[in-house]
Short mmCIF file of C-alpha atoms in Angstrom, two decimals:
data_model
loop_
_atom_site.label_atom_id
_atom_site.label_comp_id
_atom_site.label_asym_id
_atom_site.label_seq_id
_atom_site.Cartn_x
_atom_site.Cartn_y
_atom_site.Cartn_z
CA MET A 1 62.07 111.66 133.76
CA SER A 2 61.11 108.75 136.00
CA LEU A 3 60.37 105.99 133.55
CA ASN A 4 60.15 102.26 134.13
CA PHE A 5 61.67 100.07 131.44
CA CYS A 6 61.20 96.44 130.53
CA PHE A 7 63.80 94.74 128.34
CA LEU A 8 62.61 92.04 125.96
CA GLY A 9 65.83 90.21 125.11
CA ALA A 10 69.06 89.83 127.08
CA GLY A 11 71.64 89.60 124.32
CA ASN A 12 74.68 91.81 123.75
CA LEU A 13 72.74 94.90 122.70
CA ALA A 14 70.15 94.56 125.48
CA THR A 15 72.92 94.08 128.04
CA HIS A 16 74.92 97.17 127.10
CA LEU A 17 71.91 99.40 126.49
CA SER A 18 70.08 98.48 129.69
CA LYS A 19 73.24 98.90 131.79
CA SER A 20 73.86 102.28 130.28
CA LEU A 21 70.28 103.41 130.92
CA LYS A 22 70.45 102.19 134.50
CA GLU A 23 73.69 104.10 135.07
CA LYS A 24 71.86 107.23 134.00
CA GLY A 25 69.19 106.68 136.63
CA PHE A 26 66.44 104.95 134.66
CA ASN A 27 64.60 102.03 136.32
CA ILE A 28 64.77 98.70 134.59
CA ILE A 29 62.05 96.71 136.31
CA GLN A 30 62.17 93.46 134.35
CA VAL A 31 64.16 91.47 131.81
CA TYR A 32 62.61 88.82 129.58
CA SER A 33 64.68 86.19 127.80
CA LYS A 34 63.83 82.77 126.43
CA THR A 35 66.73 81.25 128.36
CA ASN A 36 66.86 81.39 132.14
CA LYS A 37 70.60 81.91 132.25
CA SER A 38 70.59 85.00 130.03
CA ALA A 39 67.58 86.50 131.79
CA LYS A 40 69.02 85.93 135.26
CA THR A 41 72.53 87.13 134.34
CA LEU A 42 71.27 90.46 133.08
CA ALA A 43 68.66 90.86 135.82
CA ASP A 44 71.41 90.34 138.42
CA VAL A 45 73.47 93.13 136.93
CA LEU A 46 70.45 95.45 136.75
CA ASN A 47 69.05 94.39 140.10
CA SER A 48 65.72 93.78 138.37
CA ASP A 49 63.07 91.12 138.12
CA TYR A 50 63.21 88.62 135.25
CA THR A 51 61.07 86.05 133.47
CA THR A 52 61.39 83.45 130.72
CA SER A 53 57.66 83.33 130.05
CA PRO A 54 56.08 85.88 127.67
CA ALA A 55 52.82 85.55 129.61
CA LYS A 56 54.56 86.79 132.77
CA ILE A 57 56.03 89.92 131.26
CA THR A 58 55.18 92.91 133.47
CA ILE A 59 52.40 95.30 132.53
CA ASN A 60 53.85 97.97 134.82
CA ALA A 61 56.62 99.33 132.59
CA ASP A 62 56.28 102.57 130.65
CA VAL A 63 58.72 101.64 127.91
CA TYR A 64 59.32 98.19 126.38
CA PHE A 65 62.64 97.79 124.60
CA VAL A 66 62.44 94.99 122.04
CA ALA A 67 65.94 93.57 121.49
CA LEU A 68 64.90 90.21 120.06
CA LYS A 69 65.59 88.44 116.78
CA ASP A 70 62.83 89.74 114.50
CA ALA A 71 61.48 86.23 113.82
CA VAL A 72 60.26 85.99 117.43
CA PHE A 73 58.81 89.51 117.81
CA ASP A 74 55.23 88.35 117.39
CA GLU A 75 55.59 85.27 119.55
CA VAL A 76 56.53 87.52 122.48
CA LEU A 77 54.73 90.80 121.84
CA SER A 78 51.35 89.22 121.10
CA LYS A 79 51.30 87.84 124.67
CA ILE A 80 51.56 91.23 126.41
CA ASN A 81 48.90 93.87 126.87
CA LEU A 82 50.79 96.86 125.50
CA GLU A 83 47.90 99.29 125.26
CA ASN A 84 49.17 102.82 125.94
CA LYS A 85 52.71 101.55 126.40
CA LEU A 86 55.66 102.86 124.46
CA VAL A 87 57.14 99.96 122.46
CA VAL A 88 60.55 100.50 120.90
CA HIS A 89 62.67 98.14 118.84
CA CYS A 90 66.44 98.33 118.35
CA SER A 91 66.77 96.85 114.87
CA GLY A 92 68.67 98.51 112.05
CA SER A 93 66.61 96.98 109.30
CA LEU A 94 63.01 96.71 110.52
CA PRO A 95 60.66 99.65 109.92
CA VAL A 96 58.97 101.25 112.91
CA SER A 97 55.65 100.01 111.48
CA VAL A 98 56.31 96.38 112.49
CA LEU A 99 55.27 97.41 116.01
CA SER A 100 51.94 99.04 115.08
CA ALA A 101 50.01 95.81 115.62
CA TYR A 102 50.92 95.89 119.32
CA SER A 103 50.67 99.53 120.42
CA ASP A 104 49.79 102.97 119.10
CA LYS A 105 52.96 104.42 120.61
CA THR A 106 55.90 102.99 118.75
CA GLY A 107 59.47 103.88 118.02
CA VAL A 108 62.96 102.77 117.08
CA PHE A 109 66.15 103.22 119.09
CA TYR A 110 69.14 102.00 117.05
CA PRO A 111 72.62 102.32 118.54
CA LEU A 112 75.18 101.85 115.77
CA GLN A 113 77.79 99.68 117.41
CA THR A 114 78.96 96.06 117.73
CA PHE A 115 78.42 94.74 121.21
CA SER A 116 80.19 91.84 122.89
CA LYS A 117 79.51 90.75 126.43
CA GLN A 118 83.25 90.63 127.15
CA ARG A 119 83.89 94.28 126.31
CA ASP A 120 82.69 97.45 127.94
CA VAL A 121 81.79 100.24 125.58
CA ASP A 122 81.49 103.96 126.16
CA PHE A 123 77.90 104.59 125.14
CA HIS A 124 78.47 108.36 124.91
CA LYS A 125 80.46 107.86 121.72
CA ILE A 126 77.88 105.59 120.07
CA PRO A 127 75.65 107.26 117.48
CA VAL A 128 71.98 106.54 118.26
CA PHE A 129 69.33 106.79 115.55
CA VAL A 130 65.72 107.25 116.63
CA GLU A 131 62.36 107.29 114.91
CA ALA A 132 58.77 107.24 116.16
CA ASN A 133 55.20 107.18 114.94
CA SER A 134 54.49 110.64 116.44
CA GLU A 135 56.42 113.76 117.26
CA GLU A 136 55.65 113.41 120.95
CA ILE A 137 57.16 109.93 121.08
CA GLN A 138 60.06 111.04 118.95
CA ASN A 139 60.90 113.82 121.41
CA LYS A 140 60.67 111.40 124.30
CA LEU A 141 63.10 109.01 122.57
CA ILE A 142 65.49 111.86 121.80
CA GLN A 143 65.42 112.84 125.48
CA ILE A 144 66.20 109.28 126.56
CA ALA A 145 68.91 108.83 123.93
CA GLU A 146 70.61 112.13 124.80
CA LYS A 147 71.04 110.96 128.38
CA ILE A 148 73.35 108.17 127.21
CA SER A 149 74.80 109.31 123.86
CA ASP A 150 76.44 112.48 122.53
CA SER A 151 75.23 111.71 119.01
CA VAL A 152 71.47 111.35 118.53
CA THR A 153 69.89 111.63 115.09
CA VAL A 154 66.34 111.19 113.84
CA LEU A 155 66.44 108.87 110.84
CA GLU A 156 63.56 107.33 108.89
CA SER A 157 63.30 103.54 108.47
CA ALA A 158 64.28 103.45 104.78
CA LYS A 159 67.53 105.28 105.46
CA ARG A 160 68.27 103.38 108.65
CA LYS A 161 68.22 100.18 106.62
CA TYR A 162 71.09 101.51 104.48
CA LEU A 163 72.96 102.40 107.62
CA HIS A 164 72.57 98.79 108.70
CA ILE A 165 73.75 97.42 105.34
CA ALA A 166 76.79 99.72 105.47
CA ALA A 167 77.49 98.50 109.01
CA VAL A 168 77.33 94.87 107.86
CA PHE A 169 80.14 95.63 105.39
CA ALA A 170 82.18 97.85 107.73
CA CYS A 171 81.89 95.64 110.80
CA ASN A 172 80.49 92.12 110.31
CA PHE A 173 82.24 91.40 107.01
CA VAL A 174 85.39 93.12 108.20
CA ASN A 175 85.47 90.92 111.28
CA HIS A 176 85.03 87.84 109.11
CA PHE A 177 88.09 88.95 107.14
CA TYR A 178 89.99 89.14 110.42
CA THR A 179 88.82 85.56 111.01
CA ILE A 180 89.99 84.45 107.56
CA SER A 181 93.37 86.11 108.08
CA ALA A 182 93.76 84.32 111.42
CA GLU A 183 92.92 81.05 109.67
CA ILE A 184 95.48 81.69 106.90
CA LEU A 185 98.20 82.44 109.47
CA LYS A 186 97.30 79.32 111.42
CA THR A 187 98.16 77.13 108.42
CA LYS A 188 101.79 78.32 108.89
CA ASP A 189 101.73 78.48 112.71
CA ILE A 190 102.01 82.27 112.73
CA PRO A 191 100.20 83.89 115.70
CA PHE A 192 97.32 86.28 114.92
CA GLU A 193 98.90 88.91 117.20
CA VAL A 194 101.33 89.98 114.45
CA LEU A 195 98.36 91.42 112.51
CA GLN A 196 96.92 93.44 115.39
CA PRO A 197 98.91 96.68 114.77
CA LEU A 198 97.99 96.54 111.08
CA ILE A 199 94.31 96.01 111.84
CA LEU A 200 94.26 98.91 114.28
CA GLU A 201 96.10 101.28 111.93
CA THR A 202 93.74 100.37 109.07
CA ALA A 203 90.77 101.40 111.25
CA LEU A 204 92.54 104.51 112.60
CA LYS A 205 93.36 105.74 109.09
CA VAL A 206 89.70 106.07 108.10
CA GLN A 207 88.98 108.14 111.20
CA GLU A 208 90.93 110.86 109.32
CA ILE A 209 91.17 109.93 105.64
CA GLU A 210 88.37 108.91 103.27
CA PRO A 211 88.64 105.12 102.87
CA GLU A 212 89.06 105.21 99.10
CA LYS A 213 92.09 107.48 99.59
CA ALA A 214 93.56 105.11 102.16
CA GLN A 215 93.51 102.06 99.86
CA THR A 216 96.80 100.17 99.57
CA GLY A 217 97.81 96.66 98.46
CA PRO A 218 98.34 94.58 95.33
CA ALA A 219 94.84 95.09 93.88
CA VAL A 220 94.91 98.90 93.80
CA ARG A 221 98.45 98.79 92.32
CA PHE A 222 97.17 96.10 89.91
CA ASP A 223 100.17 93.97 90.80
CA GLU A 224 99.17 90.95 88.70
CA ASN A 225 102.14 88.75 89.64
CA ILE A 226 101.43 89.04 93.33
CA ILE A 227 97.68 88.56 92.88
CA SER A 228 97.99 85.40 90.79
CA ASP A 229 100.64 84.03 93.16
CA HIS A 230 98.34 84.62 96.15
CA LEU A 231 95.38 83.03 94.36
CA ASN A 232 97.47 79.98 93.62
CA GLU A 233 98.60 79.64 97.24
CA ILE A 234 95.09 79.65 98.70
CA LYS A 235 93.31 77.74 95.94
CA ASP A 236 92.50 74.81 98.24
CA LEU A 237 91.51 76.86 101.26
CA LYS A 238 87.69 76.87 101.29
CA ASN A 239 86.35 79.53 98.89
CA TYR A 240 88.96 82.08 99.87
CA ALA A 241 90.58 82.30 96.42
CA GLU A 242 87.15 83.12 94.98
CA LEU A 243 86.63 85.86 97.57
CA TYR A 244 90.18 87.14 97.02
CA ASN A 245 89.54 87.34 93.30
CA SER A 246 86.17 89.08 93.39
CA ILE A 247 87.25 91.65 95.99
CA SER A 248 90.49 92.41 94.13
CA LYS A 249 88.46 93.00 90.98
CA SER A 250 86.09 95.24 92.89
CA ILE A 251 89.03 97.27 94.28
CA PHE A 252 90.61 97.58 90.86
CA GLU A 253 87.37 98.64 89.16
CA HIS A 254 86.53 101.15 91.87
CA HIS A 255 89.92 102.83 91.54
CA GLN A 256 89.94 102.71 87.73
CA ASN A 257 86.68 104.67 87.83
CA LEU A 258 88.28 107.31 90.05
CA LYS A 259 91.02 108.07 87.57
CA MET B 1 126.92 100.85 113.17
CA SER B 2 127.77 103.56 110.65
CA LEU B 3 126.08 102.36 107.50
CA ASN B 4 125.19 104.30 104.38
CA PHE B 5 121.84 103.50 102.83
CA CYS B 6 120.40 104.03 99.39
CA PHE B 7 116.63 103.85 98.91
CA LEU B 8 115.33 102.54 95.59
CA GLY B 9 111.75 103.75 95.54
CA ALA B 10 110.13 106.73 97.26
CA GLY B 11 106.61 105.46 97.89
CA ASN B 12 104.75 105.19 101.20
CA LEU B 13 106.84 102.33 102.59
CA ALA B 14 110.16 103.85 101.49
CA THR B 15 109.16 107.21 102.98
CA HIS B 16 108.26 105.89 106.43
CA LEU B 17 111.08 103.37 106.64
CA SER B 18 113.83 105.75 105.51
CA LYS B 19 112.61 108.50 107.86
CA SER B 20 112.57 106.07 110.74
CA LEU B 21 116.11 104.84 109.95
CA LYS B 22 117.36 108.40 109.68
CA GLU B 23 115.83 109.29 113.05
CA LYS B 24 117.84 106.43 114.55
CA GLY B 25 121.05 107.88 113.19
CA PHE B 26 121.57 105.93 109.97
CA ASN B 27 122.78 107.84 106.90
CA ILE B 28 120.55 107.81 103.86
CA ILE B 29 122.80 109.08 101.12
CA GLN B 30 120.52 108.80 98.08
CA VAL B 31 116.96 108.22 96.97
CA TYR B 32 116.05 106.88 93.55
CA SER B 33 112.57 107.23 92.10
CA LYS B 34 111.29 107.17 88.53
CA THR B 35 109.49 110.46 89.11
CA ASN B 36 111.38 113.61 89.99
CA LYS B 37 108.73 114.88 92.37
CA SER B 38 108.72 111.73 94.55
CA ALA B 39 112.52 111.50 94.58
CA LYS B 40 112.98 115.16 95.49
CA THR B 41 110.22 115.18 98.12
CA LEU B 42 111.74 112.29 100.04
CA ALA B 43 115.33 113.48 99.54
CA ASP B 44 114.38 116.88 100.98
CA VAL B 45 113.00 115.22 104.11
CA LEU B 46 116.08 113.01 104.47
CA ASN B 47 118.51 115.75 103.48
CA SER B 48 119.98 113.32 100.94
CA ASP B 49 120.93 113.24 97.29
CA TYR B 50 118.43 111.90 94.74
CA THR B 51 118.24 110.69 91.15
CA THR B 52 115.63 109.57 88.64
CA SER B 53 118.15 107.70 86.51
CA PRO B 54 119.06 104.09 87.38
CA ALA B 55 122.48 104.67 85.77
CA LYS B 56 123.20 107.45 88.30
CA ILE B 57 122.43 105.43 91.39
CA THR B 58 125.29 105.76 93.87
CA ILE B 59 127.84 102.97 94.28
CA ASN B 60 128.87 104.33 97.67
CA ALA B 61 126.09 102.93 99.82
CA ASP B 62 126.50 99.83 102.01
CA VAL B 63 122.85 98.83 101.98
CA TYR B 64 120.36 99.17 99.12
CA PHE B 65 116.70 99.05 100.16
CA VAL B 66 114.51 97.98 97.24
CA ALA B 67 111.01 99.38 97.75
CA LEU B 68 109.85 99.18 94.14
CA LYS B 69 106.99 97.41 92.40
CA ASP B 70 108.41 93.95 91.64
CA ALA B 71 107.83 94.34 87.90
CA VAL B 72 110.56 97.01 87.74
CA PHE B 73 113.16 95.35 90.00
CA ASP B 74 115.29 94.18 87.11
CA GLU B 75 115.01 97.38 85.12
CA VAL B 76 116.61 99.27 88.03
CA LEU B 77 118.86 96.71 89.74
CA SER B 78 120.52 95.52 86.52
CA LYS B 79 121.91 99.05 86.00
CA ILE B 80 123.82 99.20 89.31
CA ASN B 81 127.10 97.55 90.23
CA LEU B 82 126.01 95.87 93.45
CA GLU B 83 129.02 93.62 93.95
CA ASN B 84 129.67 93.22 97.68
CA LYS B 85 126.71 95.40 98.53
CA LEU B 86 123.88 94.33 100.80
CA VAL B 87 120.66 94.37 98.77
CA VAL B 88 117.40 94.09 100.67
CA HIS B 89 113.82 94.12 99.42
CA CYS B 90 110.73 95.00 101.43
CA SER B 91 108.15 92.82 99.73
CA GLY B 92 105.82 90.48 101.57
CA SER B 93 105.44 88.04 98.73
CA LEU B 94 108.76 87.86 96.88
CA PRO B 95 111.33 85.30 98.02
CA VAL B 96 114.78 86.53 99.02
CA SER B 97 116.15 84.63 96.01
CA VAL B 98 114.84 87.20 93.50
CA LEU B 99 117.85 89.33 94.47
CA SER B 100 120.53 86.68 93.95
CA ALA B 101 121.14 87.75 90.35
CA TYR B 102 122.37 91.15 91.57
CA SER B 103 124.47 90.48 94.67
CA ASP B 104 125.70 87.66 96.86
CA LYS B 105 124.56 89.50 100.00
CA THR B 106 120.79 89.59 99.96
CA GLY B 107 117.96 89.92 102.42
CA VAL B 108 114.37 90.85 103.12
CA PHE B 109 113.11 93.51 105.50
CA TYR B 110 109.31 93.39 105.67
CA PRO B 111 107.49 95.79 107.99
CA LEU B 112 103.91 94.58 108.40
CA GLN B 113 101.93 97.80 108.23
CA THR B 114 99.87 99.96 105.87
CA PHE B 115 101.60 103.24 105.11
CA SER B 116 100.05 106.47 103.89
CA LYS B 117 102.02 109.62 103.29
CA GLN B 118 99.44 111.65 105.22
CA ARG B 119 99.82 109.68 108.47
CA ASP B 120 102.76 109.33 110.81
CA VAL B 121 103.25 105.88 112.25
CA ASP B 122 105.12 104.74 115.33
CA PHE B 123 107.61 102.31 113.82
CA HIS B 124 108.41 100.79 117.22
CA LYS B 125 105.05 99.05 117.24
CA ILE B 126 105.38 97.65 113.71
CA PRO B 127 106.39 93.97 113.49
CA VAL B 128 109.38 93.61 111.15
CA PHE B 129 110.12 90.25 109.48
CA VAL B 130 113.64 89.67 108.21
CA GLU B 131 115.36 86.98 106.19
CA ALA B 132 118.79 86.73 104.53
CA ASN B 133 120.89 84.42 102.42
CA SER B 134 123.48 84.03 105.21
CA GLU B 135 123.54 84.13 108.97
CA GLU B 136 125.92 87.07 108.96
CA ILE B 137 123.55 89.17 106.85
CA GLN B 138 120.60 87.97 108.87
CA ASN B 139 122.24 89.20 112.08
CA LYS B 140 123.03 92.53 110.49
CA LEU B 141 119.39 92.93 109.43
CA ILE B 142 118.18 92.00 112.90
CA GLN B 143 120.48 94.67 114.35
CA ILE B 144 119.13 97.31 111.97
CA ALA B 145 115.52 96.27 112.51
CA GLU B 146 115.84 96.28 116.30
CA LYS B 147 116.92 99.91 116.20
CA ILE B 148 113.52 100.91 114.84
CA SER B 149 111.09 98.18 115.93
CA ASP B 150 110.27 96.38 119.19
CA SER B 151 109.12 93.30 117.29
CA VAL B 152 111.66 91.67 114.96
CA THR B 153 111.22 88.10 113.73
CA VAL B 154 113.17 85.93 111.31
CA LEU B 155 110.69 84.41 108.87
CA GLU B 156 111.36 82.37 105.75
CA SER B 157 109.96 83.46 102.36
CA ALA B 158 107.28 80.76 102.12
CA LYS B 159 105.77 81.76 105.45
CA ARG B 160 106.14 85.48 104.82
CA LYS B 161 103.97 85.06 101.75
CA TYR B 162 101.15 83.77 103.95
CA LEU B 163 101.63 86.73 106.23
CA HIS B 164 101.17 88.96 103.21
CA ILE B 165 98.02 87.13 102.06
CA ALA B 166 96.57 87.42 105.57
CA ALA B 167 97.41 91.14 105.55
CA VAL B 168 95.62 91.59 102.24
CA PHE B 169 92.43 90.25 103.87
CA ALA B 170 92.89 92.04 107.21
CA CYS B 171 93.89 95.41 105.76
CA ASN B 172 93.42 95.90 102.00
CA PHE B 173 90.11 94.06 101.70
CA VAL B 174 88.91 95.53 104.98
CA ASN B 175 89.65 99.03 103.73
CA HIS B 176 87.77 98.32 100.51
CA PHE B 177 84.74 97.35 102.60
CA TYR B 178 85.02 100.67 104.40
CA THR B 179 84.94 102.22 100.92
CA ILE B 180 81.86 100.19 99.95
CA SER B 181 80.10 101.17 103.17
CA ALA B 182 80.85 104.85 102.49
CA GLU B 183 79.40 104.42 99.01
CA ILE B 184 76.24 102.76 100.34
CA LEU B 185 75.72 105.59 102.84
CA LYS B 186 76.28 108.18 100.14
CA THR B 187 73.26 106.87 98.19
CA LYS B 188 71.13 108.11 101.12
CA ASP B 189 73.21 111.22 101.95
CA ILE B 190 74.38 109.79 105.26
CA PRO B 191 77.91 110.96 106.23
CA PHE B 192 80.60 108.28 106.61
CA GLU B 193 81.51 109.70 110.04
CA VAL B 194 78.60 107.84 111.68
CA LEU B 195 80.43 104.55 111.01
CA GLN B 196 83.77 105.61 112.50
CA PRO B 197 83.08 104.52 116.11
CA LEU B 198 81.85 101.14 114.84
CA ILE B 199 84.91 100.64 112.65
CA LEU B 200 87.26 101.49 115.50
CA GLU B 201 85.48 99.23 118.00
CA THR B 202 85.52 96.33 115.50
CA ALA B 203 89.32 96.67 115.24
CA LEU B 204 89.78 97.18 118.99
CA LYS B 205 87.78 94.05 119.80
CA VAL B 206 90.23 91.75 118.02
CA GLN B 207 93.14 93.24 119.95
CA GLU B 208 91.65 91.27 122.87
CA ILE B 209 89.24 88.65 121.55
CA GLU B 210 89.82 86.05 118.81
CA PRO B 211 88.01 87.35 115.71
CA GLU B 212 85.78 84.31 115.31
CA LYS B 213 84.50 84.90 118.86
CA ALA B 214 83.83 88.56 118.11
CA GLN B 215 81.58 87.86 115.09
CA THR B 216 78.18 89.59 115.18
CA GLY B 217 75.55 90.46 112.56
CA PRO B 218 72.76 88.87 110.51
CA ALA B 219 74.93 86.17 108.87
CA VAL B 220 76.21 84.58 112.09
CA ARG B 221 72.66 84.68 113.53
CA PHE B 222 71.43 83.28 110.20
CA ASP B 223 68.78 85.99 110.09
CA GLU B 224 67.36 85.08 106.67
CA ASN B 225 64.74 87.84 106.54
CA ILE B 226 67.31 90.57 107.08
CA ILE B 227 69.80 89.01 104.67
CA SER B 228 67.34 88.67 101.79
CA ASP B 229 66.01 92.17 102.45
CA HIS B 230 69.55 93.61 102.31
CA LEU B 231 70.36 91.67 99.13
CA ASN B 232 67.24 93.04 97.51
CA GLU B 233 68.08 96.65 98.46
CA ILE B 234 71.57 96.58 96.94
CA LYS B 235 70.84 94.39 93.93
CA ASP B 236 71.57 97.22 91.47
CA LEU B 237 74.67 98.56 93.23
CA LYS B 238 77.65 97.19 91.28
CA ASN B 239 78.42 93.61 92.38
CA TYR B 240 77.82 94.36 96.05
CA ALA B 241 74.89 91.95 96.43
CA GLU B 242 77.10 89.16 95.09
CA LEU B 243 79.84 90.03 97.59
CA TYR B 244 77.27 90.33 100.40
CA ASN B 245 75.92 86.90 99.56
CA SER B 246 79.22 85.05 99.30
CA ILE B 247 80.65 86.56 102.48
CA SER B 248 77.45 85.90 104.42
CA LYS B 249 77.62 82.27 103.30
CA SER B 250 81.26 82.09 104.32
CA ILE B 251 80.44 83.49 107.78
CA PHE B 252 77.56 81.09 108.23
CA GLU B 253 79.58 78.04 107.14
CA HIS B 254 82.56 78.99 109.30
CA HIS B 255 80.37 79.26 112.38
CA GLN B 256 78.35 76.12 111.59
CA ASN B 257 81.63 74.22 111.59
CA LEU B 258 82.50 75.60 115.03
CA LYS B 259 79.35 74.23 116.60
#
């Protein structure tokens, strides 16, 4: 499969995905990003061309990976002649149909992971969800995805959106709770490091046990003294008492319903 | 150090802590629990005596570990003659002073971890926070703690409470969000397993990177289209849209303030 790829976007996802594809022997011929620094940084790693101008995006690629914020899709895609090109976006929440205005060969390639530039990830372990507007394109995307991931699934747009919402809770909101806990510790000069083993064990548990069976803490025990004491302590810390209260209620109600 | 221990409580914490102490050569002579099954199960593992009656709790131990729900402390402790005995509780949020009515040798031994009966944990990696009402007792607790943990810190009650609040966010609330994400996936028949690599990576990231620097997702990008679309999808699913909205706002505000 000798395919030429163009990456539209040079953020965390684009960086990890393009590097992984290149390692598997695919050619990345160009990177587009709005900012010169991002475009050049990724192009250097990939040994590819780069541009910051939508009008100068190559017409010689076979596959265009769109890893842009959805608000700027049209601004970029409308400037390229994508006739007969395979155009693929990487968004969890957008349907494949958002690309139909630009090409008749469209697809989705959604790796379910959180990417940071500072951390390498093993792409083989990342579940990739694909979708396309034809079976031919779908098979092509499966072939590409299977080169870099051990877990490739075809999933329609409506379901993929739920996957994305679940990921927002399980990753983005979870990370914000790590941030809040760091902030709470900081008020008493306690280093965040003391929480790291707890955070890791909490994530390791649900690799084996269903999360609702792994629930611990004052809310699931309905330990009212502790809860009201905690609420009182953090009452002046942003809206954290409000969050504490509504999540504790949610935990309690969930586990009441299980009984 | 040939000390005899009695465990009051046979829950997850008591189970892991007593097993770990026994492995290091301490004698656990008795376990008390309200329920026969819990008391017997742990006593069998420890090869110790057990009772379900506070009046039959041994007076021959040197150290009494209180791993009970705080609401029942008095009900149990008031029935034992604890004169000259070292009485230690394991609670994150209760001050050491709650024990002063029962003994003049009191302390706290707080291992910062989430314990489940189904999972073994390596106690050496668990940070233990100790406190006592005298330096002599404090040193004794440090000695005991250092036998089982590589990370032992003296921490006063007021600060330990903040550690507990931070742990509620970083572990209990986090686990509830894993539960919510599993529930969201279930509505579309998607197995929870697909989220496991993401959950693990999210926890691994903050072993290296400060959590606020690891934040990803629609809220930190302020991707309004995605956010309002997600809110609309889950509007009938319990109070999850409300939680989604308030946490997204909290993420956005936190990161606005960093700029």
